[in-house]
Short mmCIF file of C-alpha atoms in Angstrom, two decimals:
data_model
loop_
_atom_site.label_atom_id
_atom_site.label_comp_id
_atom_site.label_asym_id
_atom_site.label_seq_id
_atom_site.Cartn_x
_atom_site.Cartn_y
_atom_site.Cartn_z
CA TYR A 29 52.36 130.43 167.64
CA PHE A 30 49.42 130.80 169.97
CA LEU A 31 48.65 131.95 173.49
CA PRO A 32 48.78 129.20 176.15
CA THR A 33 45.24 129.97 177.23
CA LEU A 34 43.87 129.02 173.81
CA ALA A 35 43.61 125.62 172.18
CA PRO A 36 45.74 124.96 169.09
CA PRO A 37 44.07 125.64 165.74
CA THR A 38 41.65 122.92 164.70
CA GLN A 39 42.37 123.44 160.99
CA LYS A 40 45.61 122.57 159.27
CA SER A 41 48.29 125.07 160.21
CA PHE A 42 50.26 127.13 157.73
CA GLN A 43 53.48 125.43 156.59
CA GLY A 44 56.27 127.77 155.54
CA CYS A 45 58.24 130.71 156.90
CA MET A 46 57.13 134.06 158.33
CA GLN A 47 59.15 137.11 159.26
CA ALA A 48 58.49 140.67 160.51
CA ILE A 49 55.52 139.41 162.54
CA LEU A 50 53.55 142.21 164.20
CA LEU A 51 50.81 141.71 166.80
CA ASP A 52 48.86 144.90 167.61
CA ASP A 53 51.58 146.82 165.78
CA GLN A 54 54.22 145.37 168.09
CA PRO A 55 57.00 143.00 166.91
CA ALA A 56 56.45 139.48 168.21
CA ASP A 57 59.29 138.61 170.61
CA MET A 58 60.37 135.16 169.41
CA HIS A 59 63.10 134.90 172.06
CA ALA A 60 60.47 135.34 174.76
CA VAL A 61 58.34 132.68 173.10
CA GLU A 62 61.35 130.35 172.92
CA LYS A 63 62.05 130.85 176.65
CA GLY A 64 58.39 130.27 177.53
CA ILE A 65 57.94 133.79 178.87
CA VAL A 66 55.28 134.65 176.31
CA GLY A 67 53.01 132.22 174.51
CA ALA A 68 54.08 128.71 173.48
CA PHE A 69 55.23 126.87 170.34
CA GLU A 70 55.24 123.40 168.88
CA ASN A 71 57.10 122.01 165.82
CA VAL A 72 58.46 125.46 164.96
CA SER A 73 62.09 126.40 164.22
CA LEU A 74 62.80 129.92 165.46
CA ASP A 75 65.27 132.46 164.07
CA MET A 76 65.60 130.57 160.79
CA CYS A 77 63.73 129.61 157.65
CA ALA A 78 64.05 125.84 157.52
CA ILE A 79 62.08 125.12 154.35
CA ILE A 80 63.54 122.17 152.44
CA ASP A 81 64.09 122.97 148.77
CA ARG A 82 63.12 119.67 147.16
CA CYS A 83 64.33 120.88 143.76
CA MET A 84 67.88 121.40 145.04
CA PRO A 85 69.67 119.36 143.95
CA ASN A 86 67.51 118.98 140.88
CA HIS A 87 66.80 115.30 140.22
CA CYS A 88 64.96 116.08 136.97
CA GLU A 89 67.24 115.03 134.12
CA HIS A 90 67.69 116.19 130.52
CA GLY A 91 66.29 119.66 131.09
CA GLY A 92 63.14 118.50 132.86
CA ARG A 93 61.52 121.17 135.01
CA CYS A 94 61.26 120.55 138.74
CA LYS A 95 58.10 121.46 140.64
CA GLN A 96 57.56 120.97 144.36
CA THR A 97 54.97 120.88 147.08
CA TRP A 98 55.66 120.94 150.80
CA ASP A 99 56.64 117.28 150.99
CA ARG A 100 57.58 116.12 147.48
CA PHE A 101 58.80 117.14 144.04
CA SER A 102 57.74 116.21 140.52
CA CYS A 103 59.31 116.61 137.08
CA THR A 104 57.72 118.02 133.95
CA CYS A 105 59.33 116.37 130.92
CA ASP A 106 57.35 118.10 128.14
CA GLY A 107 59.50 118.88 125.12
CA THR A 108 62.62 117.15 126.42
CA GLY A 109 62.39 113.89 124.46
CA TYR A 110 62.51 111.96 127.74
CA THR A 111 59.93 110.45 130.05
CA GLY A 112 59.55 108.89 133.49
CA ALA A 113 59.34 110.32 136.98
CA THR A 114 62.72 112.06 136.60
CA CYS A 115 62.81 112.45 132.77
CA HIS A 116 65.44 109.69 132.65
CA THR A 117 64.22 107.45 129.83
CA SER A 118 64.37 108.47 126.19
CA VAL A 119 61.10 108.26 124.28
CA PHE A 120 63.08 107.45 121.11
CA GLU A 121 64.89 104.32 120.00
CA GLN A 122 68.68 104.24 120.02
CA SER A 123 69.18 103.50 116.32
CA CYS A 124 67.54 102.84 112.97
CA GLU A 125 68.25 99.16 113.64
CA ALA A 126 65.97 99.30 116.69
CA TYR A 127 63.18 100.92 114.68
CA LYS A 128 63.43 98.17 112.07
CA HIS A 129 63.14 95.55 114.83
CA LEU A 130 59.85 97.22 115.80
CA GLY A 131 58.56 96.74 112.26
CA ARG A 132 59.00 100.32 111.05
CA SER A 133 59.70 101.18 107.41
CA SER A 134 62.14 103.63 105.80
CA ASP A 135 61.57 107.18 107.01
CA THR A 136 63.04 110.04 109.03
CA TYR A 137 63.24 109.21 112.74
CA TRP A 138 64.49 110.71 115.96
CA ILE A 139 67.18 108.52 117.53
CA ASP A 140 69.00 108.70 120.86
CA PRO A 141 72.18 106.59 120.57
CA ASP A 142 73.14 106.74 124.24
CA GLY A 143 69.60 106.30 125.56
CA SER A 144 69.45 107.92 128.98
CA GLY A 145 72.95 109.39 128.58
CA PRO A 146 73.86 113.07 128.09
CA LEU A 147 73.54 113.16 124.29
CA GLY A 148 70.19 114.51 123.18
CA PRO A 149 67.98 112.99 120.46
CA PHE A 150 68.37 114.02 116.82
CA LYS A 151 66.87 113.29 113.42
CA VAL A 152 68.34 110.87 110.88
CA ASN A 153 67.13 109.17 107.72
CA CYS A 154 66.65 105.41 108.06
CA ASN A 155 66.78 103.25 104.92
CA MET A 156 65.45 99.77 105.66
CA THR A 157 65.16 98.40 102.14
CA GLU A 158 68.27 96.21 102.50
CA ASP A 159 69.11 93.43 104.96
CA LYS A 160 71.18 95.89 106.98
CA VAL A 161 69.81 99.30 107.83
CA TRP A 162 71.45 102.49 106.55
CA THR A 163 71.53 105.56 108.79
CA THR A 164 72.09 108.86 106.96
CA VAL A 165 73.13 112.22 108.42
CA VAL A 166 73.14 115.14 105.97
CA ASN A 167 75.41 118.21 105.87
CA ASN A 168 74.91 121.77 104.67
CA LEU A 169 77.48 121.94 101.86
CA PRO A 170 75.69 122.44 98.52
CA ALA A 171 76.64 119.99 95.76
CA GLN A 172 79.16 121.32 93.25
CA THR A 173 80.29 124.17 95.50
CA SER A 174 82.54 126.37 93.35
CA VAL A 175 85.95 127.45 94.65
CA THR A 176 88.18 130.04 92.96
CA GLY A 177 91.00 132.30 94.10
CA SER A 178 92.64 129.86 96.51
CA SER A 179 96.33 129.01 96.75
CA ARG A 180 98.61 126.85 98.88
CA GLU A 181 99.43 129.94 100.92
CA ARG A 182 95.78 131.04 101.27
CA ARG A 183 93.54 128.01 101.03
CA THR A 184 89.77 128.31 100.92
CA VAL A 185 88.40 126.36 103.90
CA LEU A 186 84.88 124.99 103.52
CA GLN A 187 83.22 124.21 106.86
CA LEU A 188 80.59 121.45 106.95
CA ASN A 189 77.82 121.40 109.54
CA TYR A 190 75.65 118.34 110.01
CA SER A 191 72.07 117.84 111.13
CA ALA A 192 73.51 116.59 114.43
CA SER A 193 76.39 117.68 116.65
CA MET A 194 79.81 116.10 116.18
CA GLU A 195 79.35 114.22 119.47
CA GLN A 196 76.05 112.79 118.24
CA VAL A 197 77.51 111.82 114.86
CA THR A 198 80.46 110.20 116.62
CA ALA A 199 78.02 108.05 118.60
CA ILE A 200 76.67 106.72 115.29
CA THR A 201 80.07 106.00 113.72
CA THR A 202 81.40 104.39 116.89
CA SER A 203 78.57 101.85 117.09
CA ALA A 204 78.30 101.26 113.32
CA GLU A 205 79.83 98.29 111.54
CA HIS A 206 80.59 100.36 108.44
CA CYS A 207 80.44 104.04 107.48
CA GLU A 208 81.08 105.82 104.21
CA GLN A 209 80.99 109.28 102.72
CA HIS A 210 81.21 110.13 99.02
CA VAL A 211 83.47 113.01 98.00
CA SER A 212 83.92 114.54 94.56
CA TYR A 213 86.47 117.09 93.34
CA GLY A 214 85.68 118.53 89.91
CA CYS A 215 88.62 120.44 88.47
CA PHE A 216 89.47 122.80 85.66
CA MET A 217 93.21 123.43 85.82
CA SER A 218 93.08 122.81 89.58
CA ARG A 219 95.36 120.19 91.08
CA LEU A 220 94.23 118.08 94.02
CA LEU A 221 96.97 116.13 95.80
CA ASN A 222 100.22 116.14 93.83
CA THR A 223 102.79 118.81 94.75
CA PRO A 224 106.59 118.99 94.38
CA ASP A 225 107.18 118.84 98.16
CA GLY A 226 104.54 116.19 98.88
CA THR A 227 102.09 118.41 100.80
CA PRO A 228 98.79 118.21 98.89
CA TYR A 229 97.05 121.23 97.45
CA THR A 230 93.80 120.10 99.02
CA TRP A 231 93.13 118.18 102.21
CA TRP A 232 90.17 117.38 104.42
CA VAL A 233 89.64 117.31 108.16
CA GLY A 234 87.81 114.51 109.98
CA ARG A 235 86.09 114.21 113.32
CA SER A 236 89.28 114.37 115.41
CA SER A 237 90.37 117.66 113.74
CA GLU A 238 93.23 115.87 111.97
CA LYS A 239 94.22 116.66 108.38
CA HIS A 240 93.93 113.78 105.93
CA PHE A 241 95.87 113.65 102.68
CA TYR A 242 94.00 110.90 100.83
CA TRP A 243 90.85 111.17 98.72
CA GLY A 244 87.74 109.10 98.08
CA GLY A 245 88.51 105.57 96.90
CA SER A 246 91.86 105.52 98.71
CA GLY A 247 92.78 105.03 102.35
CA PRO A 248 94.83 106.41 105.25
CA GLY A 249 98.53 106.81 104.51
CA ILE A 250 97.99 106.50 100.75
CA GLN A 251 98.16 109.92 99.10
CA LYS A 252 96.16 108.88 96.06
CA CYS A 253 92.75 109.14 94.46
CA SER A 254 90.56 106.27 93.33
CA CYS A 255 92.10 106.23 89.85
CA GLY A 256 95.57 105.98 91.41
CA ILE A 257 94.52 102.86 93.29
CA ASP A 258 92.93 101.37 90.17
CA ARG A 259 95.76 102.63 87.91
CA ASN A 260 93.43 104.21 85.40
CA CYS A 261 94.08 107.93 85.84
CA THR A 262 93.88 110.23 82.81
CA ASP A 263 97.65 110.74 82.95
CA PRO A 264 99.46 107.63 84.25
CA LYS A 265 102.23 109.83 85.71
CA TYR A 266 99.81 111.03 88.40
CA ASP A 267 97.63 109.38 91.03
CA CYS A 268 94.65 111.73 90.57
CA ASN A 269 92.90 112.86 87.40
CA CYS A 270 93.01 116.48 88.54
CA ASP A 271 96.75 116.41 89.18
CA ALA A 272 97.34 116.27 85.41
CA ASP A 273 96.35 119.99 85.47
CA HIS A 274 94.38 119.83 82.23
CA LYS A 275 92.55 122.82 80.80
CA GLN A 276 89.34 120.85 80.71
CA TRP A 277 86.99 119.51 83.33
CA ARG A 278 88.14 116.35 85.12
CA GLU A 279 86.93 114.69 88.30
CA ASP A 280 88.25 112.64 91.19
CA SER A 281 85.58 110.99 93.30
CA GLY A 282 85.04 107.99 95.52
CA LEU A 283 84.06 106.77 98.95
CA LEU A 284 85.85 107.53 102.20
CA VAL A 285 85.32 104.39 104.29
CA TYR A 286 87.74 104.61 107.23
CA LYS A 287 85.04 105.35 109.79
CA ASP A 288 87.35 106.54 112.57
CA HIS A 289 88.12 109.56 110.36
CA LEU A 290 84.50 110.33 109.48
CA PRO A 291 82.59 112.53 109.07
CA VAL A 292 84.32 115.17 106.93
CA SER A 293 84.16 118.44 108.87
CA GLN A 294 86.30 120.70 106.65
CA VAL A 295 87.86 120.73 103.19
CA ALA A 296 90.77 123.10 102.46
CA VAL A 297 91.15 123.81 98.72
CA GLY A 298 94.45 125.29 97.55
CA ASP A 299 94.92 125.52 93.76
CA THR A 300 92.32 127.72 92.08
CA ASN A 301 94.12 131.08 91.92
CA ARG A 302 95.38 130.90 88.33
CA LEU A 303 93.47 132.49 85.50
CA GLY A 304 90.58 130.22 84.52
CA SER A 305 91.19 127.62 87.24
CA GLU A 306 88.22 126.41 89.27
CA ALA A 307 87.22 123.54 91.54
CA LYS A 308 83.77 122.17 92.28
CA LEU A 309 83.46 120.26 95.52
CA THR A 310 80.76 117.85 96.66
CA VAL A 311 80.69 116.07 100.02
CA GLY A 312 77.80 113.66 100.36
CA PRO A 313 75.94 112.70 103.54
CA LEU A 314 77.44 110.38 106.11
CA ARG A 315 75.98 106.90 105.70
CA CYS A 316 76.45 104.18 108.32
CA GLN A 317 75.31 100.58 108.34
CA GLY A 318 74.73 98.19 111.21
CA ASP A 319 74.59 98.81 114.95
CA ARG A 320 77.10 96.85 116.99
CA ASN A 321 75.50 98.04 120.24
CA TYR A 322 72.15 96.58 119.19
CA TRP A 323 73.57 93.21 118.18
CA ASN A 324 76.10 92.79 121.02
CA ALA A 325 74.77 89.30 121.69
CA ALA A 326 76.11 86.59 124.00
CA SER A 327 75.07 82.95 124.41
CA PHE A 328 75.00 81.35 127.87
CA THR A 329 75.21 77.61 127.30
CA THR A 330 75.36 76.17 130.85
CA PRO A 331 73.73 77.05 134.20
CA SER A 332 77.13 78.33 135.40
CA SER A 333 77.81 80.58 132.39
CA TYR A 334 78.33 84.26 133.19
CA LEU A 335 79.87 87.55 132.16
CA HIS A 336 81.20 89.97 134.74
CA PHE A 337 81.72 93.71 134.48
CA SER A 338 82.79 96.53 136.76
CA THR A 339 80.42 97.58 139.55
CA PHE A 340 77.09 98.91 138.33
CA GLN A 341 77.09 102.71 138.61
CA GLY A 342 73.60 103.86 139.43
CA GLU A 343 73.48 105.42 142.87
CA THR A 344 70.42 107.62 142.36
CA SER A 345 69.31 106.95 138.77
CA ALA A 346 69.98 104.07 136.41
CA ASP A 347 68.37 101.89 133.78
CA ILE A 348 68.98 98.46 132.29
CA SER A 349 67.58 97.08 129.04
CA PHE A 350 68.20 93.98 126.94
CA TYR A 351 66.57 91.42 124.67
CA PHE A 352 66.57 87.75 125.58
CA LYS A 353 65.34 84.46 124.20
CA THR A 354 65.49 81.09 125.90
CA SER A 355 63.86 77.70 126.30
CA ALA A 356 64.86 77.46 129.99
CA PRO A 357 62.08 78.01 132.57
CA TYR A 358 64.03 80.29 134.94
CA GLY A 359 67.38 81.96 135.57
CA VAL A 360 69.05 85.14 136.87
CA PHE A 361 69.75 87.71 134.15
CA LEU A 362 72.04 89.93 136.21
CA GLU A 363 73.03 90.66 139.78
CA ASN A 364 75.21 93.14 141.67
CA LEU A 365 75.70 93.11 145.45
CA GLY A 366 76.72 95.54 148.19
CA ASN A 367 76.95 95.10 151.97
CA THR A 368 73.15 95.09 152.21
CA ASP A 369 72.18 96.82 148.97
CA PHE A 370 71.69 94.76 145.82
CA ILE A 371 70.06 94.78 142.41
CA ARG A 372 68.79 91.73 140.49
CA LEU A 373 66.83 90.94 137.32
CA GLU A 374 65.49 87.43 136.99
CA LEU A 375 63.30 85.11 134.98
CA LYS A 376 61.46 83.61 137.97
CA SER A 377 59.19 81.31 135.99
CA PRO A 378 58.22 80.82 132.34
CA THR A 379 55.77 83.73 132.65
CA VAL A 380 57.29 86.03 135.32
CA ILE A 381 60.11 88.58 135.15
CA SER A 382 61.20 90.18 138.44
CA PHE A 383 63.27 93.24 139.28
CA SER A 384 64.43 93.35 142.90
CA PHE A 385 66.72 95.69 144.79
CA ASP A 386 67.51 97.14 148.20
CA VAL A 387 68.82 100.69 148.70
CA GLY A 388 68.69 100.49 152.50
CA ASN A 389 64.93 100.58 153.04
CA GLY A 390 64.50 96.82 152.80
CA PRO A 391 64.10 94.56 149.75
CA VAL A 392 61.71 95.66 147.01
CA GLU A 393 60.50 93.38 144.22
CA LEU A 394 58.59 94.29 141.08
CA ALA A 395 57.19 91.52 138.89
CA VAL A 396 55.44 91.45 135.54
CA HIS A 397 53.37 88.47 134.46
CA SER A 398 53.19 87.52 130.81
CA ALA A 399 50.02 86.00 129.38
CA THR A 400 52.15 83.63 127.30
CA PRO A 401 55.34 81.69 128.13
CA LEU A 402 58.57 83.65 127.75
CA ASN A 403 60.75 80.57 127.21
CA ASP A 404 59.48 80.23 123.63
CA ASP A 405 62.80 80.86 121.83
CA GLN A 406 61.55 84.26 120.69
CA TRP A 407 63.10 87.64 121.44
CA HIS A 408 61.62 89.53 124.41
CA ARG A 409 62.61 92.97 125.62
CA VAL A 410 63.17 93.83 129.28
CA MET A 411 63.60 97.39 130.57
CA ALA A 412 64.15 98.28 134.23
CA GLU A 413 64.69 101.70 135.78
CA ARG A 414 65.23 102.93 139.33
CA ASN A 415 65.47 106.53 140.46
CA VAL A 416 64.74 108.59 143.58
CA LYS A 417 61.03 108.74 142.68
CA GLU A 418 60.13 105.26 141.52
CA ALA A 419 61.16 101.89 140.15
CA VAL A 420 59.77 100.58 136.86
CA LEU A 421 59.86 97.19 135.16
CA GLN A 422 58.60 96.73 131.61
CA LEU A 423 58.34 93.67 129.37
CA ASP A 424 57.81 93.76 125.60
CA LEU A 425 56.21 97.22 125.77
CA ASN A 426 53.00 95.46 126.90
CA TYR A 427 53.50 94.65 130.58
CA ARG A 428 54.58 97.26 133.10
CA GLU A 429 54.78 97.68 136.86
CA ALA A 430 55.87 100.80 138.74
CA ARG A 431 56.53 101.26 142.45
CA PRO A 432 56.92 104.69 144.10
CA ALA A 433 59.94 105.20 146.34
CA PRO A 434 59.28 105.95 150.03
CA PRO A 435 59.24 109.76 150.41
CA GLN A 436 61.71 109.87 153.32
CA GLY A 437 63.69 106.71 152.66
CA HIS A 438 67.20 105.99 151.47
CA THR A 439 67.82 106.81 147.82
CA ARG A 440 71.42 105.81 147.03
CA LEU A 441 72.23 102.35 145.68
CA GLU A 442 75.64 101.43 147.12
CA LEU A 443 77.24 98.39 145.48
CA PHE A 444 80.80 97.07 145.60
CA SER A 445 80.99 93.69 143.85
CA GLN A 446 81.29 93.10 140.15
CA LEU A 447 78.17 93.07 138.01
CA TYR A 448 77.38 89.50 136.96
CA VAL A 449 75.33 88.82 133.84
#
């Protein structure tokens, strides 16, 4: 706001909002300025504060902190476990299997099973001494936990908490080829499963909050212990050693292997209220082997081979990653089309990978060039990401190209066809 007799300021003007403006102790009459009665104005919105909040909505993901200047925003990802312009990409591998593929040895690692999804990273133990990798998640129940004073009417319920949330543990069991958990019930005059009416004295609860009436070494729908399956129980009239109700220490133990029921979240003990009776319970860590998500391989044997999936959902933020090996010199990895928008990943030549898309601002192509041929029948890793700030293409963790998004351009990727791979 300046008087018409003066030239506009030669320095950069203030950008922002002002209110309660006084000139010589008199309120500035903005309506008079707007009507041209007093002064003049240019590129000013009157009677409002029209600042654009570039952190609303917040495009920083996974708890990233949004910061803004007058014309752009940025994300601070420190401490989130994620990286990238919008904190979209996990800095951790998705499984122990992935760490082994990188040449790592047995140790404790952070994993992020759903990558850029909502589940956060968590620590697991990775055992890589065998052909298949074991992933171990521990719980807080001490070994040989003693239970006394419980009855069928008032069971003692032992709650198990794991080093990861139930949602995170479920992500491991869902993708695993095999999971197991060792359970042990030591008993002194404390029955385990056998009761006159068929309802067991003790049961356990799995991940879906359902009660299970079988014990380690047995399976769903079979109310027995391991010795009952093998027919070598202390008393052949019973299917568990502890059900013989002996006045000496016995044990029923074995592996729970039906992974849709795992992990054990509770154990309810119900026969330790008689004089001298006692139970000692041990629930081992959850151990899972294999990663079906990592090895979800497909072979494309002709130039017309393809897989198709539902439309790619990634309007403002999305990522794609895969391993490939080939002896062919070129080929399209995947493609999804819209009216004008599209997204495509392609082996353009034996040494070039390209990532191209259009979100309404015109086609954009990123390319990475390998120093050695990629059609060498060896595994190569491709990762591509697009968000409102930038697009990134990475090959084998060695080659990377990033392209900033136009500050005032279109941001939403609108597709309608099926995704072809």
